[in-house]
CSV table of C-alpha atoms in Angstrom, one decimal:
chain,number,residue,atom,x,y,z
A,1,GLY,CA,28.0,79.7,105.0
A,2,ASN,CA,29.5,81.5,102.4
A,3,SER,CA,33.1,80.6,102.0
A,4,THR,CA,35.0,77.6,99.0
A,5,GLY,CA,34.7,74.6,102.3
A,6,GLU,CA,38.6,76.2,102.4
A,7,ASP,CA,39.0,80.2,103.3
A,8,SER,CA,35.8,82.5,105.2
A,9,HIS,CA,35.8,84.8,102.7
A,10,PRO,CA,34.5,87.7,104.7
A,11,ILE,CA,33.5,90.0,101.3
A,12,ASP,CA,30.7,86.4,100.2
A,13,ARG,CA,29.8,86.6,103.8
A,14,ALA,CA,29.5,90.9,104.3
A,15,VAL,CA,27.2,90.5,100.5
A,16,TRP,CA,25.6,87.7,102.0
A,17,VAL,CA,24.1,89.9,104.8
A,18,LEU,CA,23.7,93.5,103.3
A,19,LYS,CA,21.4,91.2,100.6
A,20,ARG,CA,19.7,88.6,103.0
A,21,LEU,CA,19.2,90.7,105.8
A,22,LEU,CA,19.3,94.1,105.8
A,23,ASN,CA,17.6,94.1,101.8
A,24,ASP,CA,21.3,96.9,100.5
A,25,PRO,CA,23.0,94.5,98.5
A,26,PRO,CA,26.0,96.3,97.0
A,27,SER,CA,26.7,97.3,93.6
A,28,PRO,CA,28.7,95.2,91.4
A,29,PRO,CA,32.4,95.7,90.9
A,30,PRO,CA,33.6,97.1,87.8
A,31,ALA,CA,34.4,94.6,85.2
A,32,ASN,CA,38.9,95.6,86.4
A,33,VAL,CA,38.8,94.7,89.2
A,34,PRO,CA,42.6,94.1,90.2
A,35,ALA,CA,42.8,90.4,92.2
A,36,LEU,CA,44.3,90.0,95.9
A,37,ASP,CA,47.8,88.5,95.3
A,38,PRO,CA,47.6,85.3,97.2
A,39,GLU,CA,52.1,85.0,96.6
A,40,ALA,CA,52.5,88.7,97.4
A,41,PRO,CA,55.2,88.5,100.2
A,42,GLY,CA,53.8,88.2,103.9
A,43,PHE,CA,50.3,88.5,101.9
A,44,ALA,CA,49.1,84.6,103.1
A,45,THR,CA,49.8,85.5,107.3
A,46,MET,CA,47.7,88.8,107.5
A,47,SER,CA,44.7,88.6,108.6
A,48,ALA,CA,41.4,89.2,106.1
A,49,LYS,CA,41.1,92.3,107.8
A,50,ASP,CA,44.7,94.0,107.1
A,51,GLN,CA,44.8,91.9,103.2
A,52,LEU,CA,41.1,94.0,102.9
A,53,ALA,CA,42.7,97.0,103.7
A,54,VAL,CA,45.7,96.1,101.3
A,55,HIS,CA,43.0,96.1,98.7
A,56,ARG,CA,41.3,99.5,99.6
A,57,ILE,CA,44.9,101.1,98.8
A,58,ASP,CA,43.8,101.4,95.2
A,59,PRO,CA,40.4,104.2,94.9
A,60,ALA,CA,38.7,102.4,92.1
A,61,CYS,CA,38.2,99.6,95.2
A,62,ALA,CA,37.5,102.2,98.1
A,63,ASP,CA,34.0,102.9,98.2
A,64,CYS,CA,32.3,99.6,97.6
A,65,HIS,CA,34.6,98.2,100.5
A,66,ARG,CA,33.7,100.6,103.0
A,67,LYS,CA,30.7,100.0,103.0
A,68,ILE,CA,30.7,95.9,102.5
A,69,ASP,CA,34.2,95.6,104.6
A,70,PRO,CA,32.3,96.3,108.6
A,71,TRP,CA,29.2,92.9,107.7
A,72,GLY,CA,32.2,90.5,107.3
A,73,ILE,CA,34.7,91.3,109.4
A,74,PRO,CA,34.0,90.3,112.4
A,75,LEU,CA,32.6,86.6,111.6
A,76,GLU,CA,35.8,86.5,111.2
A,77,HIS,CA,36.2,84.2,114.1
A,78,PHE,CA,34.7,81.5,112.2
A,79,ASP,CA,36.5,78.8,109.7
A,80,ALA,CA,34.7,77.3,106.2
A,81,THR,CA,32.9,74.8,107.9
A,82,GLY,CA,31.8,77.9,110.8
A,83,LEU,CA,34.5,76.4,113.3
A,84,TYR,CA,35.3,79.1,115.8
A,85,ARG,CA,38.7,80.0,115.2
A,86,THR,CA,42.1,82.5,116.9
A,87,GLU,CA,44.0,81.5,113.6
A,88,ALA,CA,43.4,81.6,110.1
A,89,LEU,CA,45.0,78.3,108.0
A,90,ARG,CA,45.8,79.2,105.3
A,91,LEU,CA,47.9,77.1,102.1
A,92,VAL,CA,50.8,79.3,100.2
A,93,ALA,CA,52.4,77.6,96.8
A,94,GLU,CA,56.3,77.5,97.8
A,95,GLU,CA,57.8,79.6,94.6
A,96,LYS,CA,55.7,81.5,92.6
A,97,GLY,CA,53.0,79.6,90.8
A,98,GLY,CA,53.6,76.6,92.2
A,99,ALA,CA,51.1,74.3,94.2
A,100,ARG,CA,49.5,76.1,97.4
A,101,THR,CA,50.6,73.2,99.8
A,102,LYS,CA,53.0,74.8,102.4
A,103,GLU,CA,50.7,76.0,105.7
A,104,ALA,CA,50.4,79.7,107.4
A,105,TRP,CA,49.0,80.7,110.0
A,106,ALA,CA,47.1,83.7,110.0
A,107,PRO,CA,45.4,86.1,113.4
A,108,VAL,CA,42.4,86.4,113.0
A,109,ASP,CA,41.0,90.4,113.4
A,110,ALA,CA,37.4,90.1,114.2
A,111,GLY,CA,37.0,93.9,115.1
A,112,TYR,CA,35.8,96.3,112.7
A,113,THR,CA,34.1,99.5,113.1
A,114,MET,CA,30.4,100.4,111.1
A,115,PRO,CA,30.4,102.5,108.3
A,116,ASP,CA,28.6,105.0,111.2
A,117,GLY,CA,31.1,104.5,113.2
A,118,HIS,CA,30.2,102.3,116.2
A,119,PRO,CA,32.8,99.6,116.7
A,120,VAL,CA,32.3,96.6,116.5
A,121,GLN,CA,34.2,93.4,118.0
A,122,GLY,CA,33.2,89.4,116.3
A,123,VAL,CA,29.6,88.2,116.1
A,124,GLU,CA,28.1,89.0,119.7
A,125,GLU,CA,28.5,93.1,118.3
A,126,LEU,CA,27.8,93.0,115.1
A,127,LYS,CA,23.8,90.6,116.0
A,128,ALA,CA,23.7,93.4,119.0
A,129,TYR,CA,24.8,96.4,116.8
A,130,LEU,CA,22.0,94.7,113.3
A,131,LEU,CA,20.0,94.9,116.4
A,132,ARG,CA,20.3,97.9,118.1
A,133,GLU,CA,21.7,100.4,115.6
A,134,LYS,CA,19.6,98.3,112.4
A,135,GLU,CA,16.5,97.2,113.9
A,136,GLU,CA,13.7,98.7,111.4
A,137,GLN,CA,16.2,97.9,107.8
A,138,PHE,CA,16.5,94.6,109.3
A,139,ALA,CA,12.6,94.3,110.3
A,140,LYS,CA,11.0,95.9,106.6
A,141,ALA,CA,13.6,93.4,104.3
A,142,LEU,CA,12.3,90.3,106.9
A,143,VAL,CA,9.3,92.1,105.7
A,144,SER,CA,10.4,92.3,102.0
A,145,LYS,CA,11.0,88.4,101.7
A,146,LEU,CA,8.6,86.9,103.5
A,147,THR,CA,5.5,88.8,100.9
A,148,THR,CA,7.7,88.5,97.7
A,149,TYR,CA,8.1,84.2,99.4
A,150,ALA,CA,3.8,85.0,99.4
A,151,LEU,CA,2.6,86.5,96.9
A,152,GLY,CA,5.2,84.0,94.4
A,153,ARG,CA,6.0,86.2,92.2
A,154,SER,CA,8.8,90.0,93.0
A,155,LEU,CA,8.3,92.9,94.4
A,156,GLU,CA,6.9,96.2,92.4
A,157,PHE,CA,7.6,99.4,92.8
A,158,THR,CA,3.5,99.8,93.5
A,159,ASP,CA,4.4,97.4,96.0
A,160,GLU,CA,5.9,99.7,98.6
A,161,GLU,CA,2.9,101.4,100.2
A,162,GLY,CA,1.3,97.7,101.8
A,163,LEU,CA,5.2,96.9,102.4
A,164,ASN,CA,5.2,99.8,104.4
A,165,GLN,CA,2.1,99.2,105.9
A,166,LEU,CA,3.8,95.4,107.0
A,167,ALA,CA,7.1,96.5,108.0
A,168,LYS,CA,4.7,99.4,110.4
A,169,ASP,CA,1.9,96.5,111.3
A,170,PHE,CA,5.4,94.4,112.6
A,171,LYS,CA,6.9,96.8,114.2
A,172,LYS,CA,3.6,97.8,116.1
A,173,GLY,CA,3.3,93.9,117.1
A,174,GLN,CA,6.6,93.4,118.7
A,175,TYR,CA,8.5,92.2,115.5
A,176,ARG,CA,6.0,88.9,116.4
A,177,LEU,CA,6.5,86.3,113.6
A,178,ASP,CA,2.7,84.9,113.5
A,179,LEU,CA,1.5,88.7,113.1
A,180,LEU,CA,3.2,89.3,111.1
A,181,ILE,CA,2.4,86.1,108.9
A,182,GLU,CA,-1.3,86.1,110.0
A,183,SER,CA,-0.7,90.1,108.3
A,184,ILE,CA,0.9,89.3,105.1
A,185,VAL,CA,-2.1,86.9,104.1
A,186,THR,CA,-5.1,89.1,105.4
A,187,SER,CA,-3.2,92.4,103.2
A,188,ASN,CA,-4.5,93.6,100.2
A,189,LEU,CA,-0.7,93.2,98.6
A,190,PHE,CA,-2.0,89.0,99.4
A,191,ARG,CA,-5.7,89.4,98.9
A,192,THR,CA,-5.1,91.1,94.8
A,193,ARG,CA,-2.2,89.2,94.2
C-alpha cells in the first residue's frame, strides 16, 4: 500500500497512517525540499531508516520528519506489493544518470522510537502501540471519517460538539462499530443534515 510498485515509500505510508488512522495529517513539505540522491555512494545499500536519517540532517526537513518517520519505518518489512521481506531490493545505475538496472540489497530496519519515546519494532508493535497509546485519537478519527461519509459532506467547526459526543458514546459502547453507526444515524448531526 502507498508505494509506486518499486519501493515501499515509508513516508507515503506514514502520511497515510497520520491522515487516515489518526486524523492528524502532517504539514505539506516546503517547496524547496531537496530530493534524496539515490546515486550518492552507498545510498542504495542503506536501510530506509538510515536514508531518512541522512535527509533529517537538513534542519528544514528534520522538524516534519520527527513527526512522520515513526509511522512509516515500522512498516518496512513489507515491500511495495505487501510481501514480507528482510532485505530491500533496489535498482541502481552503473554510472551517474544511467539506467537503473543493477541490483543492490539493503537491510530492512523496522525499528523506531515514537515521538513520545516508546520504541516500536515492526508492524505488530506499531499496532499494539496504536491500541495502547492512541486508542482515543484513533477512535475519534474513525468517528470523524464515518460521520463525514454518513453526512455526505465535510465536517465543519459547528459539528465539533456532536463529534465529541459520538466519540464518548463510541468509547462507552466499548468501541463497537454497530453501536457507532447507530449513534451516528440517530444523532442531531445526521437527522438535521
